[in-house]
PDB file of C-alpha atoms and ligand atoms in Angstrom:
ATOM      1  CA  MET A 452       4.892  29.545  13.876  1.00 84.00           C
ATOM      2  CA  LYS A 453       7.238  30.734  11.095  1.00 94.00           C
ATOM      3  CA  LYS A 454       6.234  29.433   7.646  1.00 98.00           C
ATOM      4  CA  PHE A 455       8.827  28.118   5.201  1.00 98.00           C
ATOM      5  CA  ALA A 456       8.454  27.668   1.428  1.00 99.00           C
ATOM      6  CA  LEU A 457      10.676  26.172  -1.269  1.00 99.00           C
ATOM      7  CA  ILE A 458      10.172  26.978  -4.943  1.00 99.00           C
ATOM      8  CA  THR A 459      12.224  25.140  -7.558  1.00 99.00           C
ATOM      9  CA  GLY A 460      13.424  26.980 -10.674  1.00 98.00           C
ATOM     10  CA  ALA A 461      12.793  30.296  -8.944  1.00 99.00           C
ATOM     11  CA  ASN A 462      15.660  32.410 -10.285  1.00 98.00           C
ATOM     12  CA  LYS A 463      13.404  33.841 -13.023  1.00 98.00           C
ATOM     13  CA  GLY A 464       9.981  33.748 -14.644  1.00 98.00           C
ATOM     14  CA  ILE A 465       6.939  32.345 -12.845  1.00 98.00           C
ATOM     15  CA  GLY A 466       9.080  30.789 -10.104  1.00 99.00           C
ATOM     16  CA  LEU A 467      10.699  34.110  -9.184  1.00 99.00           C
ATOM     17  CA  GLU A 468       7.282  35.771  -8.970  1.00 98.00           C
ATOM     18  CA  THR A 469       5.954  32.865  -6.898  1.00 99.00           C
ATOM     19  CA  ALA A 470       8.886  33.371  -4.512  1.00 99.00           C
ATOM     20  CA  ARG A 471       8.148  37.109  -4.312  1.00 98.00           C
ATOM     21  CA  GLN A 472       4.417  36.605  -3.662  1.00 98.00           C
ATOM     22  CA  LEU A 473       4.900  33.883  -1.030  1.00 98.00           C
ATOM     23  CA  ALA A 474       7.513  36.032   0.731  1.00 98.00           C
ATOM     24  CA  MET A 475       5.024  38.921   0.622  1.00 98.00           C
ATOM     25  CA  ASN A 476       2.665  36.489   2.396  1.00 97.00           C
ATOM     26  CA  ARG A 477       5.224  36.617   5.227  1.00 97.00           C
ATOM     27  CA  MET A 478       6.771  33.256   4.438  1.00 98.00           C
ATOM     28  CA  THR A 479      10.487  32.561   4.712  1.00 98.00           C
ATOM     29  CA  VAL A 480      11.332  31.525   1.161  1.00 98.00           C
ATOM     30  CA  PHE A 481      14.053  29.209  -0.120  1.00 99.00           C
ATOM     31  CA  LEU A 482      14.577  30.246  -3.743  1.00 99.00           C
ATOM     32  CA  GLY A 483      15.699  27.182  -5.682  1.00 99.00           C
ATOM     33  CA  SER A 484      18.074  27.635  -8.605  1.00 99.00           C
ATOM     34  CA  ARG A 485      20.285  25.151 -10.427  1.00 98.00           C
ATOM     35  CA  ASP A 486      22.881  27.897 -10.929  1.00 98.00           C
ATOM     36  CA  PRO A 487      24.191  29.340  -7.622  1.00 98.00           C
ATOM     37  CA  ASP A 488      25.019  32.776  -9.071  1.00 98.00           C
ATOM     38  CA  ARG A 489      21.639  33.213 -10.774  1.00 98.00           C
ATOM     39  CA  GLY A 490      19.920  32.067  -7.576  1.00 98.00           C
ATOM     40  CA  GLU A 491      21.877  34.437  -5.345  1.00 98.00           C
ATOM     41  CA  ALA A 492      21.250  37.389  -7.692  1.00 98.00           C
ATOM     42  CA  ALA A 493      17.500  36.692  -7.672  1.00 98.00           C
ATOM     43  CA  ALA A 494      17.390  36.206  -3.886  1.00 98.00           C
ATOM     44  CA  ALA A 495      19.398  39.405  -3.327  1.00 98.00           C
ATOM     45  CA  ALA A 496      16.934  41.357  -5.486  1.00 98.00           C
ATOM     46  CA  LEU A 497      14.020  40.098  -3.361  1.00 98.00           C
ATOM     47  CA  ARG A 498      15.885  40.787  -0.119  1.00 98.00           C
ATOM     48  CA  ALA A 499      16.395  44.366  -1.381  1.00 98.00           C
ATOM     49  CA  GLU A 500      12.574  44.586  -1.392  1.00 98.00           C
ATOM     50  CA  GLY A 501      12.595  43.670   2.299  1.00 98.00           C
ATOM     51  CA  LEU A 502      11.598  40.047   1.761  1.00 98.00           C
ATOM     52  CA  ASP A 503      12.927  37.023   3.679  1.00 98.00           C
ATOM     53  CA  VAL A 504      14.499  35.016   0.846  1.00 98.00           C
ATOM     54  CA  THR A 505      17.526  32.689   0.776  1.00 98.00           C
ATOM     55  CA  ALA A 506      18.955  31.128  -2.377  1.00 98.00           C
ATOM     56  CA  ILE A 507      19.380  27.360  -2.409  1.00 98.00           C
ATOM     57  CA  THR A 508      21.217  25.482  -5.138  1.00 98.00           C
ATOM     58  CA  LEU A 509      18.923  22.779  -6.476  1.00 98.00           C
ATOM     59  CA  ASP A 510      19.119  21.052  -9.852  1.00 99.00           C
ATOM     60  CA  VAL A 511      15.922  18.988 -10.049  1.00 99.00           C
ATOM     61  CA  ALA A 512      17.499  16.662 -12.625  1.00 98.00           C
ATOM     62  CA  ASP A 513      20.295  15.678 -10.220  1.00 98.00           C
ATOM     63  CA  ASP A 514      19.545  13.524  -7.155  1.00 98.00           C
ATOM     64  CA  THR A 515      22.799  14.531  -5.424  1.00 98.00           C
ATOM     65  CA  SER A 516      21.870  18.206  -5.753  1.00 98.00           C
ATOM     66  CA  ILE A 517      18.361  17.437  -4.440  1.00 98.00           C
ATOM     67  CA  ALA A 518      19.747  15.551  -1.420  1.00 98.00           C
ATOM     68  CA  GLU A 519      22.209  18.367  -0.642  1.00 98.00           C
ATOM     69  CA  ALA A 520      19.433  20.968  -0.849  1.00 98.00           C
ATOM     70  CA  ALA A 521      17.208  18.881   1.461  1.00 98.00           C
ATOM     71  CA  ALA A 522      20.044  18.567   3.988  1.00 98.00           C
ATOM     72  CA  LYS A 523      20.788  22.312   3.858  1.00 98.00           C
ATOM     73  CA  ILE A 524      17.150  23.311   4.302  1.00 98.00           C
ATOM     74  CA  GLY A 525      16.684  20.655   7.001  1.00 98.00           C
ATOM     75  CA  ALA A 526      19.562  22.257   8.906  1.00 98.00           C
ATOM     76  CA  GLN A 527      17.831  25.653   8.793  1.00 96.00           C
ATOM     77  CA  CYS A 528      14.259  24.736   9.676  1.00 96.00           C
ATOM     78  CA  ASP A 529      12.407  21.855  11.333  1.00 96.00           C
ATOM     79  CA  HIS A 530       9.461  21.835   8.909  1.00 98.00           C
ATOM     80  CA  LEU A 531       8.480  22.947   5.395  1.00 98.00           C
ATOM     81  CA  ASP A 532       5.016  24.427   4.802  1.00 98.00           C
ATOM     82  CA  VAL A 533       5.100  24.838   1.011  1.00 99.00           C
ATOM     83  CA  LEU A 534       6.839  23.076  -1.862  1.00 99.00           C
ATOM     84  CA  VAL A 535       6.244  24.477  -5.343  1.00 99.00           C
ATOM     85  CA  ASN A 536       7.614  22.162  -8.029  1.00 99.00           C
ATOM     86  CA  ASN A 537       7.972  24.917 -10.600  1.00 99.00           C
ATOM     87  CA  ALA A 538      11.206  24.150 -12.503  1.00 99.00           C
ATOM     88  CA  GLY A 539      10.447  23.138 -16.063  1.00 98.00           C
ATOM     89  CA  ILE A 540      11.763  23.083 -19.588  1.00 98.00           C
ATOM     90  CA  TYR A 541      10.041  23.163 -22.965  1.00 98.00           C
ATOM     91  CA  ALA A 542      10.766  21.666 -26.362  1.00 98.00           C
ATOM     92  CA  ALA A 543       8.724  22.166 -29.503  1.00 97.00           C
ATOM     93  CA  GLY A 544       8.088  19.162 -31.704  1.00 97.00           C
ATOM     94  CA  SER A 545       5.257  17.114 -33.155  1.00 97.00           C
ATOM     95  CA  ALA A 546       4.876  13.386 -32.468  1.00 98.00           C
ATOM     96  CA  SER A 547       6.662  12.265 -35.613  1.00 98.00           C
ATOM     97  CA  SER A 548       9.643  14.553 -34.999  1.00 98.00           C
ATOM     98  CA  THR A 549      10.148  13.708 -31.319  1.00 98.00           C
ATOM     99  CA  THR A 550      13.244  11.735 -30.387  1.00 98.00           C
ATOM    100  CA  ARG A 551      13.913   9.478 -27.414  1.00 98.00           C
ATOM    101  CA  GLU A 552      16.593  11.952 -26.334  1.00 98.00           C
ATOM    102  CA  THR A 553      14.155  14.878 -26.197  1.00 98.00           C
ATOM    103  CA  LEU A 554      11.621  12.806 -24.278  1.00 98.00           C
ATOM    104  CA  ARG A 555      14.308  11.776 -21.788  1.00 98.00           C
ATOM    105  CA  GLU A 556      15.482  15.334 -21.307  1.00 98.00           C
ATOM    106  CA  LEU A 557      12.021  16.753 -20.670  1.00 98.00           C
ATOM    107  CA  PHE A 558      10.877  13.898 -18.439  1.00 98.00           C
ATOM    108  CA  GLU A 559      14.098  14.102 -16.353  1.00 98.00           C
ATOM    109  CA  THR A 560      13.347  17.693 -15.364  1.00 98.00           C
ATOM    110  CA  ASN A 561       9.578  18.046 -15.660  1.00 98.00           C
ATOM    111  CA  VAL A 562       8.506  14.672 -14.222  1.00 99.00           C
ATOM    112  CA  PHE A 563      11.287  12.724 -12.508  1.00 99.00           C
ATOM    113  CA  GLY A 564      12.421  15.995 -10.912  1.00 98.00           C
ATOM    114  CA  VAL A 565       8.979  16.547  -9.370  1.00 99.00           C
ATOM    115  CA  VAL A 566       8.865  13.036  -7.881  1.00 99.00           C
ATOM    116  CA  SER A 567      12.457  13.129  -6.579  1.00 99.00           C
ATOM    117  CA  VAL A 568      12.150  16.604  -5.059  1.00 99.00           C
ATOM    118  CA  THR A 569       8.796  15.796  -3.451  1.00 99.00           C
ATOM    119  CA  ASN A 570      10.105  12.576  -1.924  1.00 98.00           C
ATOM    120  CA  ALA A 571      13.263  14.287  -0.668  1.00 98.00           C
ATOM    121  CA  PHE A 572      11.238  16.993   1.109  1.00 98.00           C
ATOM    122  CA  LEU A 573       8.295  14.879   2.266  1.00 98.00           C
ATOM    123  CA  PRO A 574       9.801  14.242   5.729  1.00 98.00           C
ATOM    124  CA  LEU A 575      10.022  18.031   6.321  1.00 98.00           C
ATOM    125  CA  LEU A 576       6.593  18.634   4.757  1.00 98.00           C
ATOM    126  CA  ARG A 577       5.050  16.032   7.100  1.00 98.00           C
ATOM    127  CA  LYS A 578       6.425  17.999  10.067  1.00 98.00           C
ATOM    128  CA  ALA A 579       4.466  21.145   9.105  1.00 98.00           C
ATOM    129  CA  ASP A 580       0.961  21.654  10.501  1.00 98.00           C
ATOM    130  CA  ALA A 581      -0.640  21.467   7.048  1.00 98.00           C
ATOM    131  CA  ALA A 582       1.781  21.512   4.148  1.00 98.00           C
ATOM    132  CA  ARG A 583       0.875  22.365   0.562  1.00 99.00           C
ATOM    133  CA  ILE A 584       2.547  20.847  -2.511  1.00 99.00           C
ATOM    134  CA  VAL A 585       1.997  22.600  -5.834  1.00 99.00           C
ATOM    135  CA  ASN A 586       3.083  21.021  -9.098  1.00 99.00           C
ATOM    136  CA  VAL A 587       3.219  23.507 -11.959  1.00 99.00           C
ATOM    137  CA  SER A 588       1.436  21.909 -14.899  1.00 98.00           C
ATOM    138  CA  SER A 589      -0.198  23.445 -17.966  1.00 98.00           C
ATOM    139  CA  GLU A 590      -3.540  23.492 -19.728  1.00 96.00           C
ATOM    140  CA  VAL A 591      -1.747  21.937 -22.722  1.00 96.00           C
ATOM    141  CA  ALA A 592      -1.548  18.767 -20.600  1.00 97.00           C
ATOM    142  CA  SER A 593      -5.323  18.496 -20.216  1.00 97.00           C
ATOM    143  CA  LEU A 594      -6.696  15.519 -22.146  1.00 97.00           C
ATOM    144  CA  GLY A 595     -10.147  17.148 -22.016  1.00 95.00           C
ATOM    145  CA  ILE A 596      -8.924  20.401 -23.573  1.00 95.00           C
ATOM    146  CA  ILE A 597      -6.449  18.943 -26.061  1.00 95.00           C
ATOM    147  CA  THR A 598      -8.971  16.438 -27.474  1.00 96.00           C
ATOM    148  CA  ASP A 599     -11.678  19.098 -27.882  1.00 95.00           C
ATOM    149  CA  PRO A 600     -11.662  20.320 -31.531  1.00 95.00           C
ATOM    150  CA  THR A 601     -13.361  23.583 -30.440  1.00 93.00           C
ATOM    151  CA  SER A 602     -10.613  24.395 -27.928  1.00 91.00           C
ATOM    152  CA  HIS A 603      -8.067  27.143 -28.666  1.00 87.00           C
ATOM    153  CA  MET A 604      -5.474  24.525 -27.733  1.00 90.00           C
ATOM    154  CA  TRP A 605      -6.555  21.983 -30.379  1.00 93.00           C
ATOM    155  CA  GLY A 606      -3.605  22.846 -32.665  1.00 93.00           C
ATOM    156  CA  MET A 607      -0.985  22.500 -29.910  1.00 94.00           C
ATOM    157  CA  GLN A 608       1.247  19.543 -30.798  1.00 96.00           C
ATOM    158  CA  ASP A 609       4.419  19.418 -28.754  1.00 98.00           C
ATOM    159  CA  LEU A 610       4.607  15.777 -27.748  1.00 98.00           C
ATOM    160  CA  ALA A 611       7.464  15.801 -25.235  1.00 98.00           C
ATOM    161  CA  TYR A 612       6.302  18.889 -23.342  1.00 98.00           C
ATOM    162  CA  GLN A 613       2.621  18.007 -23.293  1.00 98.00           C
ATOM    163  CA  ALA A 614       3.247  14.370 -22.339  1.00 98.00           C
ATOM    164  CA  SER A 615       5.636  15.443 -19.566  1.00 98.00           C
ATOM    165  CA  LYS A 616       3.069  17.826 -18.097  1.00 98.00           C
ATOM    166  CA  GLY A 617       0.409  15.129 -18.476  1.00 98.00           C
ATOM    167  CA  ALA A 618       2.658  12.922 -16.365  1.00 98.00           C
ATOM    168  CA  VAL A 619       2.938  15.765 -13.822  1.00 98.00           C
ATOM    169  CA  ASN A 620      -0.839  15.563 -13.525  1.00 98.00           C
ATOM    170  CA  TRP A 621      -0.603  11.827 -12.778  1.00 98.00           C
ATOM    171  CA  VAL A 622       2.114  12.497 -10.227  1.00 98.00           C
ATOM    172  CA  THR A 623      -0.162  15.081  -8.584  1.00 98.00           C
ATOM    173  CA  ILE A 624      -3.097  12.675  -8.386  1.00 98.00           C
ATOM    174  CA  MET A 625      -0.957   9.851  -7.015  1.00 98.00           C
ATOM    175  CA  PHE A 626       0.607  11.975  -4.235  1.00 99.00           C
ATOM    176  CA  ALA A 627      -2.785  13.531  -3.395  1.00 98.00           C
ATOM    177  CA  LYS A 628      -4.303  10.053  -2.999  1.00 98.00           C
ATOM    178  CA  GLU A 629      -1.423   8.718  -0.934  1.00 98.00           C
ATOM    179  CA  LEU A 630      -1.480  11.764   1.365  1.00 98.00           C
ATOM    180  CA  ALA A 631      -5.281  12.056   1.537  1.00 98.00           C
ATOM    181  CA  ASP A 632      -5.406  11.053   5.203  1.00 97.00           C
ATOM    182  CA  THR A 633      -2.826  13.698   6.164  1.00 98.00           C
ATOM    183  CA  PRO A 634      -3.254  17.515   6.321  1.00 98.00           C
ATOM    184  CA  ILE A 635      -1.034  17.816   3.214  1.00 98.00           C
ATOM    185  CA  LYS A 636      -2.757  19.007   0.034  1.00 98.00           C
ATOM    186  CA  VAL A 637      -1.293  18.319  -3.405  1.00 99.00           C
ATOM    187  CA  ASN A 638      -2.559  20.225  -6.447  1.00 98.00           C
ATOM    188  CA  ALA A 639      -1.537  21.005 -10.027  1.00 98.00           C
ATOM    189  CA  ALA A 640      -1.353  24.681 -11.027  1.00 98.00           C
ATOM    190  CA  ILE A 641      -2.201  26.109 -14.453  1.00 98.00           C
ATOM    191  CA  PRO A 642      -0.345  29.418 -14.848  1.00 98.00           C
ATOM    192  CA  GLY A 643      -1.976  30.458 -18.172  1.00 95.00           C
ATOM    193  CA  TYR A 644       0.014  31.606 -21.198  1.00 94.00           C
ATOM    194  CA  VAL A 645       2.722  33.600 -19.468  1.00 96.00           C
ATOM    195  CA  SER A 646       5.379  35.824 -21.019  1.00 96.00           C
ATOM    196  CA  THR A 647       8.672  34.175 -19.959  1.00 98.00           C
ATOM    197  CA  ASP A 648      11.889  32.919 -21.524  1.00 98.00           C
ATOM    198  CA  LEU A 649      10.260  29.469 -21.826  1.00 98.00           C
ATOM    199  CA  ASN A 650       8.135  30.648 -24.763  1.00 96.00           C
ATOM    200  CA  GLY A 651      10.363  33.475 -26.060  1.00 96.00           C
ATOM    201  CA  ASN A 652       8.235  35.941 -24.078  1.00 97.00           C
ATOM    202  CA  THR A 653       5.214  35.424 -26.341  1.00 94.00           C
ATOM    203  CA  GLY A 654       2.709  34.831 -23.515  1.00 94.00           C
ATOM    204  CA  TYR A 655      -0.364  37.025 -22.910  1.00 92.00           C
ATOM    205  CA  ILE A 656       0.011  37.556 -19.161  1.00 94.00           C
ATOM    206  CA  THR A 657       2.859  38.607 -16.864  1.00 96.00           C
ATOM    207  CA  ALA A 658       4.930  36.282 -14.720  1.00 98.00           C
ATOM    208  CA  ALA A 659       3.325  37.890 -11.654  1.00 98.00           C
ATOM    209  CA  GLN A 660      -0.129  36.958 -12.994  1.00 96.00           C
ATOM    210  CA  GLY A 661       1.136  33.486 -13.916  1.00 97.00           C
ATOM    211  CA  ALA A 662       2.317  32.954 -10.337  1.00 98.00           C
ATOM    212  CA  GLU A 663      -1.126  33.613  -8.880  1.00 98.00           C
ATOM    213  CA  ALA A 664      -2.400  30.043  -9.367  1.00 98.00           C
ATOM    214  CA  SER A 665       0.646  28.536  -7.627  1.00 98.00           C
ATOM    215  CA  VAL A 666       0.382  31.032  -4.765  1.00 98.00           C
ATOM    216  CA  ALA A 667      -3.346  30.402  -4.275  1.00 98.00           C
ATOM    217  CA  LEU A 668      -2.791  26.625  -4.167  1.00 98.00           C
ATOM    218  CA  ALA A 669       0.227  27.088  -1.857  1.00 99.00           C
ATOM    219  CA  THR A 670      -1.891  29.035   0.624  1.00 98.00           C
ATOM    220  CA  LEU A 671      -5.105  26.977   0.522  1.00 98.00           C
ATOM    221  CA  PRO A 672      -7.172  26.950   3.718  1.00 98.00           C
ATOM    222  CA  ASP A 673      -7.734  23.678   5.595  1.00 97.00           C
ATOM    223  CA  ASP A 674     -11.051  23.093   3.795  1.00 97.00           C
ATOM    224  CA  GLY A 675      -9.447  23.641   0.366  1.00 98.00           C
ATOM    225  CA  PRO A 676      -9.244  20.913  -2.260  1.00 98.00           C
ATOM    226  CA  THR A 677      -6.544  18.339  -2.890  1.00 98.00           C
ATOM    227  CA  GLY A 678      -5.863  16.478  -6.133  1.00 98.00           C
ATOM    228  CA  THR A 679      -7.194  19.252  -8.374  1.00 98.00           C
ATOM    229  CA  PHE A 680      -5.968  20.837 -11.616  1.00 98.00           C
ATOM    230  CA  TRP A 681      -6.681  24.563 -11.327  1.00 97.00           C
ATOM    231  CA  GLY A 682      -5.693  27.948 -12.682  1.00 97.00           C
ATOM    232  CA  THR A 683      -5.919  30.307 -15.661  1.00 94.00           C
ATOM    233  CA  LEU A 684      -7.241  28.768 -18.874  1.00 92.00           C
ATOM    234  CA  THR A 685      -6.201  30.589 -22.033  1.00 88.00           C
ATOM    235  CA  SER A 686      -8.545  28.210 -23.854  1.00 69.00           C
ATOM    236  CA  THR A 687     -11.661  29.797 -22.313  1.00 69.00           C
ATOM    237  CA  ASP A 688     -10.889  33.450 -23.205  1.00 67.00           C
ATOM    238  CA  SER A 689     -11.519  34.297 -19.552  1.00 71.00           C
ATOM    239  CA  ASP A 690      -9.323  35.713 -16.812  1.00 74.00           C
ATOM    240  CA  GLU A 691     -11.188  33.658 -14.224  1.00 87.00           C
ATOM    241  CA  LYS A 692      -9.286  30.836 -12.610  1.00 94.00           C
ATOM    242  CA  THR A 693     -11.062  27.545 -12.822  1.00 93.00           C
ATOM    243  CA  THR A 694     -10.743  23.793 -12.398  1.00 94.00           C
ATOM    244  CA  ALA A 695      -9.738  22.092 -15.649  1.00 93.00           C
ATOM    245  CA  PRO A 696     -10.494  18.590 -16.917  1.00 93.00           C
ATOM    246  CA  TRP A 697      -7.496  16.330 -16.394  1.00 95.00           C
TER     247      TRP A 697
HETATM  248  P1  NAP B 498      11.373  30.091 -17.413  1.00 69.47           P
HETATM  249  O1  NAP B 498      11.307  31.563 -17.261  1.00 69.47           O
HETATM  250  O2  NAP B 498      12.159  29.476 -18.508  1.00 69.47           O
HETATM  251  O3  NAP B 498      11.854  29.496 -15.996  1.00 69.47           O
HETATM  252  C1  NAP B 498      12.104  28.134 -15.843  1.00 69.47           C
HETATM  253  C2  NAP B 498      12.869  27.958 -14.561  1.00 69.47           C
HETATM  254  O4  NAP B 498      13.124  26.539 -14.384  1.00 69.47           O
HETATM  255  C3  NAP B 498      14.241  28.647 -14.586  1.00 69.47           C
HETATM  256  O5  NAP B 498      14.523  29.149 -13.310  1.00 69.47           O
HETATM  257  C4  NAP B 498      15.177  27.508 -14.938  1.00 69.47           C
HETATM  258  O6  NAP B 498      16.498  27.712 -14.486  1.00 69.47           O
HETATM  259  C5  NAP B 498      14.514  26.407 -14.127  1.00 69.47           C
HETATM  260  N1  NAP B 498      15.008  25.081 -14.457  1.00 69.47           N
HETATM  261  C6  NAP B 498      15.044  24.437 -15.647  1.00 69.47           C
HETATM  262  N2  NAP B 498      15.615  23.235 -15.516  1.00 69.47           N
HETATM  263  C7  NAP B 498      15.950  23.115 -14.202  1.00 69.47           C
HETATM  264  C8  NAP B 498      16.571  22.108 -13.431  1.00 69.47           C
HETATM  265  N3  NAP B 498      17.011  20.958 -13.981  1.00 69.47           N
HETATM  266  N4  NAP B 498      16.715  22.307 -12.110  1.00 69.47           N
HETATM  267  C9  NAP B 498      16.304  23.456 -11.533  1.00 69.47           C
HETATM  268  N5  NAP B 498      15.741  24.464 -12.211  1.00 69.47           N
HETATM  269  C10 NAP B 498      15.560  24.285 -13.535  1.00 69.47           C
HETATM  270  O7  NAP B 498       9.908  29.466 -17.581  1.00 69.47           O
HETATM  271  P2  NAP B 498       8.525  29.705 -16.827  1.00 69.47           P
HETATM  272  O8  NAP B 498       7.537  29.998 -17.875  1.00 69.47           O
HETATM  273  O9  NAP B 498       8.677  30.631 -15.690  1.00 69.47           O
HETATM  274  O10 NAP B 498       8.246  28.214 -16.338  1.00 69.47           O
HETATM  275  C11 NAP B 498       7.990  27.863 -14.989  1.00 69.47           C
HETATM  276  C12 NAP B 498       7.069  26.660 -14.988  1.00 69.47           C
HETATM  277  O11 NAP B 498       5.795  27.037 -15.519  1.00 69.47           O
HETATM  278  C13 NAP B 498       7.551  25.501 -15.844  1.00 69.47           C
HETATM  279  O12 NAP B 498       7.288  24.269 -15.186  1.00 69.47           O
HETATM  280  C14 NAP B 498       6.707  25.616 -17.106  1.00 69.47           C
HETATM  281  O13 NAP B 498       6.565  24.385 -17.777  1.00 69.47           O
HETATM  282  C15 NAP B 498       5.402  26.094 -16.495  1.00 69.47           C
HETATM  283  N6  NAP B 498       4.457  26.728 -17.406  1.00 69.47           N
HETATM  284  C16 NAP B 498       4.803  27.860 -18.077  1.00 69.47           C
HETATM  285  C17 NAP B 498       3.858  28.453 -18.911  1.00 69.47           C
HETATM  286  C18 NAP B 498       4.157  29.711 -19.667  1.00 69.47           C
HETATM  287  O14 NAP B 498       3.291  30.155 -20.453  1.00 69.47           O
HETATM  288  N7  NAP B 498       5.319  30.328 -19.487  1.00 69.47           N
HETATM  289  C19 NAP B 498       2.571  27.897 -19.046  1.00 69.47           C
HETATM  290  C20 NAP B 498       2.270  26.735 -18.355  1.00 69.47           C
HETATM  291  C21 NAP B 498       3.212  26.170 -17.525  1.00 69.47           C
HETATM  292  P3  NAP B 498      17.637  28.332 -15.465  1.00 69.47           P
HETATM  293  O15 NAP B 498      17.494  29.817 -15.407  1.00 69.47           O
HETATM  294  O16 NAP B 498      18.911  27.843 -14.829  1.00 69.47           O
HETATM  295  O17 NAP B 498      17.421  27.776 -16.845  1.00 69.47           O
END
């Protein structure tokens, strides 16, 4: 049976590479982008590589856009095998400098977007044989790592971003628990410190490398885990992918 995947925020960065790698896995990919032109340009570039990719306009901070995207995809396929909640934004700022407005902005996209998109696509995901949901989190959201004074991440203090990704972890656990008696697996991906626009291209690894955790979790076998927090940990000085403490 043909396999279908949707990746949000896939017009560039880790999302674009996730789209490329899933399409190379012979999936039919819906490349989510809040801007139609940026999405079409990215999808056209992947199609030029011979990949089966269609752009879909999807602003994860807008429920109307989410509903329209779900209707459009529902009209093109009768099930969805993979949802990667990848879209995300970053803001620097310590606790004492963080405003309500910044918190709202980051939570709208990074957290509320994940819940709204997942719920909008759950009916299609339930129709797949064994769907996979991947929520792109970050090691900077790990309470275990961030509270460890010996961790490389100890100095990281960006309240809105870290709290929003911490909430993504909660969202992952809650969906994994609720769907535990279904074939659907829900996991949180840790890309590593990836060179993208999000961090002014200061990351240590490429977007293609950063996409590997999402792709592995999106293609888990039936005996794979659910409700885990897994990927590349910059904090360990190792290239190995591993499970992280929540
Ligand atoms: P990026 O290059 O800035 O890409 C972010 C993507 O999200 C873009 O396509 C952006 O679209 C999209 N986006 C933002 N707000 C959106 C919205 N409301 N609706 C739909 N799409 C939206 O950053 P990235 O590094 O690839 O980030 C991808 C994910 O990885 C994020 O969740 C990020 O938090 C996470 N992450 C990144 C790193 C890292 O080191 N880079 C590490 C850990 C986790 P536009 O082009 O329209 O802005």
